[in-house]
């Protein structure tokens, strides 16, 4: 029940944010969107009342324990999936770069460990090596820079998704923010002095 309540709340928020123009045309949905948070709160309150009414003597501790774990589990799983969806709507780059970086780290750590691994990393996993860990780390950093540079050139990956009622579809057109444009930075004066001395 609480899983349904939390999903109703989060996905209702997403619909209200990104499908607002579509929802305004449907009278049945207007009521649900207008009172969405109140309905969500009422559903949660009904669940809480059902929990209180279901309390049994000598089992209070176990019931509160399960109630707390239900909320923690929902916080970890449903909130996380909701944030992933929000990231997708803000631009595909926020989804593709982290996911592909994890994949790159796994593959390169395995390859470096397989070909160069000699020093065990932890006893818990004896096949993991320091060489694989360090090789995976540096290759992932390099991959992250390259992937972000390549994807930031395309509006499809960096622009937020918007629903346009005139064409009745989602569009990804925008002027990319400064975050996705190459910037020039100068070194701090003390670092320039150190580099001159090294030369």
mmCIF file with all atom_site columns, N, CA and C in Angstrom, residues 120-187:
data_model
loop_
_atom_site.group_PDB
_atom_site.id
_atom_site.type_symbol
_atom_site.label_atom_id
_atom_site.label_alt_id
_atom_site.label_comp_id
_atom_site.label_asym_id
_atom_site.label_entity_id
_atom_site.label_seq_id
_atom_site.pdbx_PDB_ins_code
_atom_site.Cartn_x
_atom_site.Cartn_y
_atom_site.Cartn_z
_atom_site.occupancy
_atom_site.B_iso_or_equiv
_atom_site.pdbx_formal_charge
_atom_site.auth_seq_id
_atom_site.auth_comp_id
_atom_site.auth_asym_id
_atom_site.auth_atom_id
_atom_site.pdbx_PDB_model_num
ATOM 1   N N  . UNK A 1 120 ? 47.253 -8.188  -4.244  1.00 0.00 ? 120 UNK A N  1
ATOM 2   C CA . UNK A 1 120 ? 45.843 -8.301  -3.827  1.00 0.00 ? 120 UNK A CA 1
ATOM 3   C C  . UNK A 1 120 ? 45.338 -7.015  -3.164  1.00 0.00 ? 120 UNK A C  1
ATOM 4   N N  . UNK A 1 121 ? 44.101 -6.673  -3.467  1.00 0.00 ? 121 UNK A N  1
ATOM 5   C CA . UNK A 1 121 ? 43.507 -5.444  -2.923  1.00 0.00 ? 121 UNK A CA 1
ATOM 6   C C  . UNK A 1 121 ? 42.885 -5.690  -1.550  1.00 0.00 ? 121 UNK A C  1
ATOM 7   N N  . UNK A 1 122 ? 41.969 -6.658  -1.455  1.00 0.00 ? 122 UNK A N  1
ATOM 8   C CA . UNK A 1 122 ? 41.336 -6.998  -0.180  1.00 0.00 ? 122 UNK A CA 1
ATOM 9   C C  . UNK A 1 122 ? 41.157 -8.514  -0.094  1.00 0.00 ? 122 UNK A C  1
ATOM 10  N N  . UNK A 1 123 ? 41.145 -9.015  1.125   1.00 0.00 ? 123 UNK A N  1
ATOM 11  C CA . UNK A 1 123 ? 40.990 -10.466 1.318   1.00 0.00 ? 123 UNK A CA 1
ATOM 12  C C  . UNK A 1 123 ? 39.578 -10.933 0.984   1.00 0.00 ? 123 UNK A C  1
ATOM 13  N N  . UNK A 1 124 ? 38.608 -10.025 1.115   1.00 0.00 ? 124 UNK A N  1
ATOM 14  C CA . UNK A 1 124 ? 37.215 -10.381 0.847   1.00 0.00 ? 124 UNK A CA 1
ATOM 15  C C  . UNK A 1 124 ? 37.025 -10.852 -0.591  1.00 0.00 ? 124 UNK A C  1
ATOM 16  N N  . UNK A 1 125 ? 37.743 -10.208 -1.513  1.00 0.00 ? 125 UNK A N  1
ATOM 17  C CA . UNK A 1 125 ? 37.671 -10.581 -2.932  1.00 0.00 ? 125 UNK A CA 1
ATOM 18  C C  . UNK A 1 125 ? 39.098 -10.787 -3.431  1.00 0.00 ? 125 UNK A C  1
ATOM 19  N N  . UNK A 1 126 ? 39.636 -11.996 -3.340  1.00 0.00 ? 126 UNK A N  1
ATOM 20  C CA . UNK A 1 126 ? 41.061 -12.232 -3.609  1.00 0.00 ? 126 UNK A CA 1
ATOM 21  C C  . UNK A 1 126 ? 41.515 -11.956 -5.034  1.00 0.00 ? 126 UNK A C  1
ATOM 22  N N  . UNK A 1 127 ? 40.590 -11.946 -6.003  1.00 0.00 ? 127 UNK A N  1
ATOM 23  C CA . UNK A 1 127 ? 41.002 -11.698 -7.391  1.00 0.00 ? 127 UNK A CA 1
ATOM 24  C C  . UNK A 1 127 ? 41.138 -10.212 -7.720  1.00 0.00 ? 127 UNK A C  1
ATOM 25  N N  . UNK A 1 128 ? 40.667 -9.352  -6.824  1.00 0.00 ? 128 UNK A N  1
ATOM 26  C CA . UNK A 1 128 ? 40.809 -7.905  -7.060  1.00 0.00 ? 128 UNK A CA 1
ATOM 27  C C  . UNK A 1 128 ? 42.234 -7.480  -6.694  1.00 0.00 ? 128 UNK A C  1
ATOM 28  N N  . UNK A 1 129 ? 42.829 -6.638  -7.553  1.00 0.00 ? 129 UNK A N  1
ATOM 29  C CA . UNK A 1 129 ? 44.211 -6.212  -7.323  1.00 0.00 ? 129 UNK A CA 1
ATOM 30  C C  . UNK A 1 129 ? 44.321 -4.692  -7.324  1.00 0.00 ? 129 UNK A C  1
ATOM 31  N N  . UNK A 1 130 ? 45.414 -4.211  -6.732  1.00 0.00 ? 130 UNK A N  1
ATOM 32  C CA . UNK A 1 130 ? 45.675 -2.769  -6.728  1.00 0.00 ? 130 UNK A CA 1
ATOM 33  C C  . UNK A 1 130 ? 45.888 -2.253  -8.146  1.00 0.00 ? 130 UNK A C  1
ATOM 34  N N  . UNK A 1 131 ? 46.540 -3.036  -8.967  1.00 0.00 ? 131 UNK A N  1
ATOM 35  C CA . UNK A 1 131 ? 46.796 -2.626  -10.350 1.00 0.00 ? 131 UNK A CA 1
ATOM 36  C C  . UNK A 1 131 ? 45.477 -2.432  -11.110 1.00 0.00 ? 131 UNK A C  1
ATOM 37  N N  . UNK A 1 132 ? 44.541 -3.354  -10.886 1.00 0.00 ? 132 UNK A N  1
ATOM 38  C CA . UNK A 1 132 ? 43.232 -3.217  -11.519 1.00 0.00 ? 132 UNK A CA 1
ATOM 39  C C  . UNK A 1 132 ? 42.478 -2.017  -11.002 1.00 0.00 ? 132 UNK A C  1
ATOM 40  N N  . UNK A 1 133 ? 42.561 -1.791  -9.678  1.00 0.00 ? 133 UNK A N  1
ATOM 41  C CA . UNK A 1 133 ? 41.879 -0.649  -9.067  1.00 0.00 ? 133 UNK A CA 1
ATOM 42  C C  . UNK A 1 133 ? 42.410 0.673   -9.614  1.00 0.00 ? 133 UNK A C  1
ATOM 43  N N  . UNK A 1 134 ? 43.739 0.820   -9.652  1.00 0.00 ? 134 UNK A N  1
ATOM 44  C CA . UNK A 1 134 ? 44.354 2.077   -10.114 1.00 0.00 ? 134 UNK A CA 1
ATOM 45  C C  . UNK A 1 134 ? 44.131 2.255   -11.614 1.00 0.00 ? 134 UNK A C  1
ATOM 46  N N  . UNK A 1 135 ? 44.316 1.182   -12.389 1.00 0.00 ? 135 UNK A N  1
ATOM 47  C CA . UNK A 1 135 ? 44.085 1.272   -13.837 1.00 0.00 ? 135 UNK A CA 1
ATOM 48  C C  . UNK A 1 135 ? 42.647 1.615   -14.159 1.00 0.00 ? 135 UNK A C  1
ATOM 49  N N  . UNK A 1 136 ? 41.701 0.992   -13.447 1.00 0.00 ? 136 UNK A N  1
ATOM 50  C CA . UNK A 1 136 ? 40.290 1.296   -13.650 1.00 0.00 ? 136 UNK A CA 1
ATOM 51  C C  . UNK A 1 136 ? 39.963 2.740   -13.302 1.00 0.00 ? 136 UNK A C  1
ATOM 52  N N  . UNK A 1 137 ? 40.571 3.247   -12.212 1.00 0.00 ? 137 UNK A N  1
ATOM 53  C CA . UNK A 1 137 ? 40.319 4.625   -11.782 1.00 0.00 ? 137 UNK A CA 1
ATOM 54  C C  . UNK A 1 137 ? 40.756 5.622   -12.848 1.00 0.00 ? 137 UNK A C  1
ATOM 55  N N  . UNK A 1 138 ? 42.008 5.522   -13.303 1.00 0.00 ? 138 UNK A N  1
ATOM 56  C CA . UNK A 1 138 ? 42.520 6.505   -14.261 1.00 0.00 ? 138 UNK A CA 1
ATOM 57  C C  . UNK A 1 138 ? 41.842 6.388   -15.622 1.00 0.00 ? 138 UNK A C  1
ATOM 58  N N  . UNK A 1 139 ? 41.560 5.164   -16.059 1.00 0.00 ? 139 UNK A N  1
ATOM 59  C CA . UNK A 1 139 ? 40.888 5.017   -17.357 1.00 0.00 ? 139 UNK A CA 1
ATOM 60  C C  . UNK A 1 139 ? 39.460 5.554   -17.296 1.00 0.00 ? 139 UNK A C  1
ATOM 61  N N  . UNK A 1 140 ? 38.802 5.433   -16.135 1.00 0.00 ? 140 UNK A N  1
ATOM 62  C CA . UNK A 1 140 ? 37.437 5.965   -15.995 1.00 0.00 ? 140 UNK A CA 1
ATOM 63  C C  . UNK A 1 140 ? 37.444 7.488   -16.016 1.00 0.00 ? 140 UNK A C  1
ATOM 64  N N  . UNK A 1 141 ? 38.448 8.098   -15.384 1.00 0.00 ? 141 UNK A N  1
ATOM 65  C CA . UNK A 1 141 ? 38.558 9.565   -15.407 1.00 0.00 ? 141 UNK A CA 1
ATOM 66  C C  . UNK A 1 141 ? 38.744 10.044  -16.841 1.00 0.00 ? 141 UNK A C  1
ATOM 67  N N  . UNK A 1 142 ? 39.641 9.395   -17.577 1.00 0.00 ? 142 UNK A N  1
ATOM 68  C CA . UNK A 1 142 ? 39.883 9.776   -18.981 1.00 0.00 ? 142 UNK A CA 1
ATOM 69  C C  . UNK A 1 142 ? 38.619 9.562   -19.807 1.00 0.00 ? 142 UNK A C  1
ATOM 70  N N  . UNK A 1 143 ? 37.963 8.417   -19.616 1.00 0.00 ? 143 UNK A N  1
ATOM 71  C CA . UNK A 1 143 ? 36.734 8.128   -20.351 1.00 0.00 ? 143 UNK A CA 1
ATOM 72  C C  . UNK A 1 143 ? 35.649 9.159   -20.042 1.00 0.00 ? 143 UNK A C  1
ATOM 73  N N  . UNK A 1 144 ? 35.537 9.570   -18.769 1.00 0.00 ? 144 UNK A N  1
ATOM 74  C CA . UNK A 1 144 ? 34.531 10.555  -18.375 1.00 0.00 ? 144 UNK A CA 1
ATOM 75  C C  . UNK A 1 144 ? 34.719 11.873  -19.115 1.00 0.00 ? 144 UNK A C  1
ATOM 76  N N  . UNK A 1 145 ? 35.970 12.335  -19.216 1.00 0.00 ? 145 UNK A N  1
ATOM 77  C CA . UNK A 1 145 ? 36.251 13.576  -19.948 1.00 0.00 ? 145 UNK A CA 1
ATOM 78  C C  . UNK A 1 145 ? 35.897 13.431  -21.423 1.00 0.00 ? 145 UNK A C  1
ATOM 79  N N  . UNK A 1 146 ? 36.288 12.319  -22.021 1.00 0.00 ? 146 UNK A N  1
ATOM 80  C CA . UNK A 1 146 ? 36.031 12.119  -23.459 1.00 0.00 ? 146 UNK A CA 1
ATOM 81  C C  . UNK A 1 146 ? 34.538 11.994  -23.730 1.00 0.00 ? 146 UNK A C  1
ATOM 82  N N  . UNK A 1 147 ? 33.840 11.186  -22.928 1.00 0.00 ? 147 UNK A N  1
ATOM 83  C CA . UNK A 1 147 ? 32.402 10.982  -23.149 1.00 0.00 ? 147 UNK A CA 1
ATOM 84  C C  . UNK A 1 147 ? 31.636 12.290  -22.962 1.00 0.00 ? 147 UNK A C  1
ATOM 85  N N  . UNK A 1 148 ? 31.956 13.044  -21.898 1.00 0.00 ? 148 UNK A N  1
ATOM 86  C CA . UNK A 1 148 ? 31.264 14.317  -21.668 1.00 0.00 ? 148 UNK A CA 1
ATOM 87  C C  . UNK A 1 148 ? 31.544 15.301  -22.801 1.00 0.00 ? 148 UNK A C  1
ATOM 88  N N  . UNK A 1 149 ? 32.779 15.331  -23.286 1.00 0.00 ? 149 UNK A N  1
ATOM 89  C CA . UNK A 1 149 ? 33.145 16.236  -24.388 1.00 0.00 ? 149 UNK A CA 1
ATOM 90  C C  . UNK A 1 149 ? 32.384 15.878  -25.657 1.00 0.00 ? 149 UNK A C  1
ATOM 91  N N  . UNK A 1 150 ? 32.306 14.577  -25.965 1.00 0.00 ? 150 UNK A N  1
ATOM 92  C CA . UNK A 1 150 ? 31.635 14.149  -27.197 1.00 0.00 ? 150 UNK A CA 1
ATOM 93  C C  . UNK A 1 150 ? 30.122 14.386  -27.124 1.00 0.00 ? 150 UNK A C  1
ATOM 94  N N  . UNK A 1 151 ? 29.504 14.026  -26.003 1.00 0.00 ? 151 UNK A N  1
ATOM 95  C CA . UNK A 1 151 ? 28.052 14.149  -25.893 1.00 0.00 ? 151 UNK A CA 1
ATOM 96  C C  . UNK A 1 151 ? 27.590 15.600  -25.789 1.00 0.00 ? 151 UNK A C  1
ATOM 97  N N  . UNK A 1 152 ? 28.424 16.455  -25.199 1.00 0.00 ? 152 UNK A N  1
ATOM 98  C CA . UNK A 1 152 ? 28.010 17.853  -25.012 1.00 0.00 ? 152 UNK A CA 1
ATOM 99  C C  . UNK A 1 152 ? 27.920 18.624  -26.328 1.00 0.00 ? 152 UNK A C  1
ATOM 100 N N  . UNK A 1 153 ? 28.375 18.043  -27.422 1.00 0.00 ? 153 UNK A N  1
ATOM 101 C CA . UNK A 1 153 ? 28.298 18.712  -28.724 1.00 0.00 ? 153 UNK A CA 1
ATOM 102 C C  . UNK A 1 153 ? 26.898 18.632  -29.332 1.00 0.00 ? 153 UNK A C  1
ATOM 103 N N  . UNK A 1 154 ? 26.060 17.729  -28.790 1.00 0.00 ? 154 UNK A N  1
ATOM 104 C CA . UNK A 1 154 ? 24.754 17.488  -29.398 1.00 0.00 ? 154 UNK A CA 1
ATOM 105 C C  . UNK A 1 154 ? 23.639 17.954  -28.467 1.00 0.00 ? 154 UNK A C  1
ATOM 106 N N  . UNK A 1 155 ? 22.722 18.748  -29.014 1.00 0.00 ? 155 UNK A N  1
ATOM 107 C CA . UNK A 1 155 ? 21.605 19.263  -28.224 1.00 0.00 ? 155 UNK A CA 1
ATOM 108 C C  . UNK A 1 155 ? 20.737 18.139  -27.666 1.00 0.00 ? 155 UNK A C  1
ATOM 109 N N  . UNK A 1 156 ? 20.622 17.058  -28.407 1.00 0.00 ? 156 UNK A N  1
ATOM 110 C CA . UNK A 1 156 ? 19.770 15.942  -27.972 1.00 0.00 ? 156 UNK A CA 1
ATOM 111 C C  . UNK A 1 156 ? 20.173 15.439  -26.594 1.00 0.00 ? 156 UNK A C  1
ATOM 112 N N  . UNK A 1 157 ? 21.468 15.474  -26.284 1.00 0.00 ? 157 UNK A N  1
ATOM 113 C CA . UNK A 1 157 ? 21.958 14.934  -25.017 1.00 0.00 ? 157 UNK A CA 1
ATOM 114 C C  . UNK A 1 157 ? 21.975 15.951  -23.880 1.00 0.00 ? 157 UNK A C  1
ATOM 115 N N  . UNK A 1 158 ? 22.105 17.241  -24.196 1.00 0.00 ? 158 UNK A N  1
ATOM 116 C CA . UNK A 1 158 ? 22.284 18.236  -23.131 1.00 0.00 ? 158 UNK A CA 1
ATOM 117 C C  . UNK A 1 158 ? 21.041 19.079  -22.841 1.00 0.00 ? 158 UNK A C  1
ATOM 118 N N  . UNK A 1 159 ? 20.089 19.078  -23.758 1.00 0.00 ? 159 UNK A N  1
ATOM 119 C CA . UNK A 1 159 ? 18.902 19.913  -23.560 1.00 0.00 ? 159 UNK A CA 1
ATOM 120 C C  . UNK A 1 159 ? 17.831 19.183  -22.749 1.00 0.00 ? 159 UNK A C  1
ATOM 121 N N  . UNK A 1 160 ? 17.167 19.910  -21.847 1.00 0.00 ? 160 UNK A N  1
ATOM 122 C CA . UNK A 1 160 ? 16.054 19.290  -21.117 1.00 0.00 ? 160 UNK A CA 1
ATOM 123 C C  . UNK A 1 160 ? 14.921 18.924  -22.070 1.00 0.00 ? 160 UNK A C  1
ATOM 124 N N  . UNK A 1 161 ? 14.198 17.876  -21.730 1.00 0.00 ? 161 UNK A N  1
ATOM 125 C CA . UNK A 1 161 ? 13.062 17.441  -22.543 1.00 0.00 ? 161 UNK A CA 1
ATOM 126 C C  . UNK A 1 161 ? 11.862 18.310  -22.195 1.00 0.00 ? 161 UNK A C  1
ATOM 127 N N  . UNK A 1 162 ? 11.194 18.837  -23.220 1.00 0.00 ? 162 UNK A N  1
ATOM 128 C CA . UNK A 1 162 ? 9.995  19.654  -23.013 1.00 0.00 ? 162 UNK A CA 1
ATOM 129 C C  . UNK A 1 162 ? 8.868  19.140  -23.894 1.00 0.00 ? 162 UNK A C  1
ATOM 130 N N  . UNK A 1 163 ? 7.675  19.125  -23.315 1.00 0.00 ? 163 UNK A N  1
ATOM 131 C CA . UNK A 1 163 ? 6.493  18.718  -24.084 1.00 0.00 ? 163 UNK A CA 1
ATOM 132 C C  . UNK A 1 163 ? 5.925  19.949  -24.759 1.00 0.00 ? 163 UNK A C  1
ATOM 133 N N  . UNK A 1 164 ? 5.813  19.908  -26.098 1.00 0.00 ? 164 UNK A N  1
ATOM 134 C CA . UNK A 1 164 ? 5.248  21.037  -26.846 1.00 0.00 ? 164 UNK A CA 1
ATOM 135 C C  . UNK A 1 164 ? 3.888  20.633  -27.369 1.00 0.00 ? 164 UNK A C  1
ATOM 136 N N  . UNK A 1 165 ? 2.880  21.391  -26.933 1.00 0.00 ? 165 UNK A N  1
ATOM 137 C CA . UNK A 1 165 ? 1.512  21.053  -27.313 1.00 0.00 ? 165 UNK A CA 1
ATOM 138 C C  . UNK A 1 165 ? 1.240  21.332  -28.788 1.00 0.00 ? 165 UNK A C  1
ATOM 139 N N  . UNK A 1 166 ? 1.951  22.301  -29.390 1.00 0.00 ? 166 UNK A N  1
ATOM 140 C CA . UNK A 1 166 ? 1.677  22.628  -30.798 1.00 0.00 ? 166 UNK A CA 1
ATOM 141 C C  . UNK A 1 166 ? 2.055  21.481  -31.735 1.00 0.00 ? 166 UNK A C  1
ATOM 142 N N  . UNK A 1 167 ? 3.106  20.728  -31.389 1.00 0.00 ? 167 UNK A N  1
ATOM 143 C CA . UNK A 1 167 ? 3.491  19.580  -32.218 1.00 0.00 ? 167 UNK A CA 1
ATOM 144 C C  . UNK A 1 167 ? 3.101  18.261  -31.558 1.00 0.00 ? 167 UNK A C  1
ATOM 145 N N  . UNK A 1 168 ? 2.555  18.332  -30.343 1.00 0.00 ? 168 UNK A N  1
ATOM 146 C CA . UNK A 1 168 ? 2.081  17.169  -29.588 1.00 0.00 ? 168 UNK A CA 1
ATOM 147 C C  . UNK A 1 168 ? 3.180  16.109  -29.409 1.00 0.00 ? 168 UNK A C  1
ATOM 148 N N  . UNK A 1 169 ? 4.373  16.581  -29.051 1.00 0.00 ? 169 UNK A N  1
ATOM 149 C CA . UNK A 1 169 ? 5.476  15.644  -28.809 1.00 0.00 ? 169 UNK A CA 1
ATOM 150 C C  . UNK A 1 169 ? 6.541  16.324  -27.948 1.00 0.00 ? 169 UNK A C  1
ATOM 151 N N  . UNK A 1 170 ? 7.519  15.524  -27.544 1.00 0.00 ? 170 UNK A N  1
ATOM 152 C CA . UNK A 1 170 ? 8.621  16.053  -26.762 1.00 0.00 ? 170 UNK A CA 1
ATOM 153 C C  . UNK A 1 170 ? 9.704  16.585  -27.695 1.00 0.00 ? 170 UNK A C  1
ATOM 154 N N  . UNK A 1 171 ? 10.328 17.676  -27.293 1.00 0.00 ? 171 UNK A N  1
ATOM 155 C CA . UNK A 1 171 ? 11.421 18.246  -28.087 1.00 0.00 ? 171 UNK A CA 1
ATOM 156 C C  . UNK A 1 171 ? 12.633 18.461  -27.187 1.00 0.00 ? 171 UNK A C  1
ATOM 157 N N  . UNK A 1 172 ? 13.801 18.394  -27.807 1.00 0.00 ? 172 UNK A N  1
ATOM 158 C CA . UNK A 1 172 ? 15.051 18.648  -27.083 1.00 0.00 ? 172 UNK A CA 1
ATOM 159 C C  . UNK A 1 172 ? 15.845 19.696  -27.851 1.00 0.00 ? 172 UNK A C  1
ATOM 160 N N  . UNK A 1 173 ? 15.346 20.918  -27.826 1.00 0.00 ? 173 UNK A N  1
ATOM 161 C CA . UNK A 1 173 ? 16.029 22.021  -28.499 1.00 0.00 ? 173 UNK A CA 1
ATOM 162 C C  . UNK A 1 173 ? 16.250 23.136  -27.494 1.00 0.00 ? 173 UNK A C  1
ATOM 163 N N  . UNK A 1 174 ? 17.481 23.636  -27.422 1.00 0.00 ? 174 UNK A N  1
ATOM 164 C CA . UNK A 1 174 ? 17.780 24.731  -26.508 1.00 0.00 ? 174 UNK A CA 1
ATOM 165 C C  . UNK A 1 174 ? 19.139 25.314  -26.859 1.00 0.00 ? 174 UNK A C  1
ATOM 166 N N  . UNK A 1 175 ? 19.473 26.384  -26.195 1.00 0.00 ? 175 UNK A N  1
ATOM 167 C CA . UNK A 1 175 ? 20.820 26.937  -26.273 1.00 0.00 ? 175 UNK A CA 1
ATOM 168 C C  . UNK A 1 175 ? 21.594 26.318  -25.122 1.00 0.00 ? 175 UNK A C  1
ATOM 169 N N  . UNK A 1 176 ? 22.575 25.442  -25.405 1.00 0.00 ? 176 UNK A N  1
ATOM 170 C CA . UNK A 1 176 ? 23.281 24.760  -24.315 1.00 0.00 ? 176 UNK A CA 1
ATOM 171 C C  . UNK A 1 176 ? 23.877 25.753  -23.318 1.00 0.00 ? 176 UNK A C  1
ATOM 172 N N  . UNK A 1 177 ? 23.769 25.416  -22.049 1.00 0.00 ? 177 UNK A N  1
ATOM 173 C CA . UNK A 1 177 ? 24.288 26.302  -21.006 1.00 0.00 ? 177 UNK A CA 1
ATOM 174 C C  . UNK A 1 177 ? 25.808 26.319  -21.023 1.00 0.00 ? 177 UNK A C  1
ATOM 175 N N  . UNK A 1 178 ? 26.395 27.246  -20.260 1.00 0.00 ? 178 UNK A N  1
ATOM 176 C CA . UNK A 1 178 ? 27.852 27.361  -20.199 1.00 0.00 ? 178 UNK A CA 1
ATOM 177 C C  . UNK A 1 178 ? 28.498 26.090  -19.672 1.00 0.00 ? 178 UNK A C  1
ATOM 178 N N  . UNK A 1 179 ? 27.753 25.320  -18.920 1.00 0.00 ? 179 UNK A N  1
ATOM 179 C CA . UNK A 1 179 ? 28.261 24.071  -18.366 1.00 0.00 ? 179 UNK A CA 1
ATOM 180 C C  . UNK A 1 179 ? 28.724 23.118  -19.460 1.00 0.00 ? 179 UNK A C  1
ATOM 181 N N  . UNK A 1 180 ? 28.100 23.200  -20.640 1.00 0.00 ? 180 UNK A N  1
ATOM 182 C CA . UNK A 1 180 ? 28.421 22.296  -21.737 1.00 0.00 ? 180 UNK A CA 1
ATOM 183 C C  . UNK A 1 180 ? 29.266 22.953  -22.823 1.00 0.00 ? 180 UNK A C  1
ATOM 184 N N  . UNK A 1 181 ? 29.861 24.102  -22.541 1.00 0.00 ? 181 UNK A N  1
ATOM 185 C CA . UNK A 1 181 ? 30.722 24.782  -23.495 1.00 0.00 ? 181 UNK A CA 1
ATOM 186 C C  . UNK A 1 181 ? 32.141 24.837  -22.947 1.00 0.00 ? 181 UNK A C  1
ATOM 187 N N  . UNK A 1 182 ? 33.108 24.719  -23.853 1.00 0.00 ? 182 UNK A N  1
ATOM 188 C CA . UNK A 1 182 ? 34.503 24.737  -23.425 1.00 0.00 ? 182 UNK A CA 1
ATOM 189 C C  . UNK A 1 182 ? 34.847 26.085  -22.793 1.00 0.00 ? 182 UNK A C  1
ATOM 190 N N  . UNK A 1 183 ? 35.550 26.049  -21.688 1.00 0.00 ? 183 UNK A N  1
ATOM 191 C CA . UNK A 1 183 ? 35.933 27.257  -20.958 1.00 0.00 ? 183 UNK A CA 1
ATOM 192 C C  . UNK A 1 183 ? 37.454 27.323  -20.854 1.00 0.00 ? 183 UNK A C  1
ATOM 193 N N  . UNK A 1 184 ? 37.982 28.547  -20.789 1.00 0.00 ? 184 UNK A N  1
ATOM 194 C CA . UNK A 1 184 ? 39.423 28.735  -20.583 1.00 0.00 ? 184 UNK A CA 1
ATOM 195 C C  . UNK A 1 184 ? 39.667 29.111  -19.135 1.00 0.00 ? 184 UNK A C  1
ATOM 196 N N  . UNK A 1 185 ? 40.619 28.443  -18.508 1.00 0.00 ? 185 UNK A N  1
ATOM 197 C CA . UNK A 1 185 ? 40.963 28.720  -17.116 1.00 0.00 ? 185 UNK A CA 1
ATOM 198 C C  . UNK A 1 185 ? 42.446 29.024  -17.023 1.00 0.00 ? 185 UNK A C  1
ATOM 199 N N  . UNK A 1 186 ? 42.812 29.923  -16.124 1.00 0.00 ? 186 UNK A N  1
ATOM 200 C CA . UNK A 1 186 ? 44.231 30.219  -15.910 1.00 0.00 ? 186 UNK A CA 1
ATOM 201 C C  . UNK A 1 186 ? 44.665 29.641  -14.572 1.00 0.00 ? 186 UNK A C  1
ATOM 202 N N  . UNK A 1 187 ? 45.928 29.231  -14.514 1.00 0.00 ? 187 UNK A N  1
ATOM 203 C CA . UNK A 1 187 ? 46.460 28.655  -13.278 1.00 0.00 ? 187 UNK A CA 1
ATOM 204 C C  . UNK A 1 187 ? 46.630 29.727  -12.214 1.00 0.00 ? 187 UNK A C  1
#
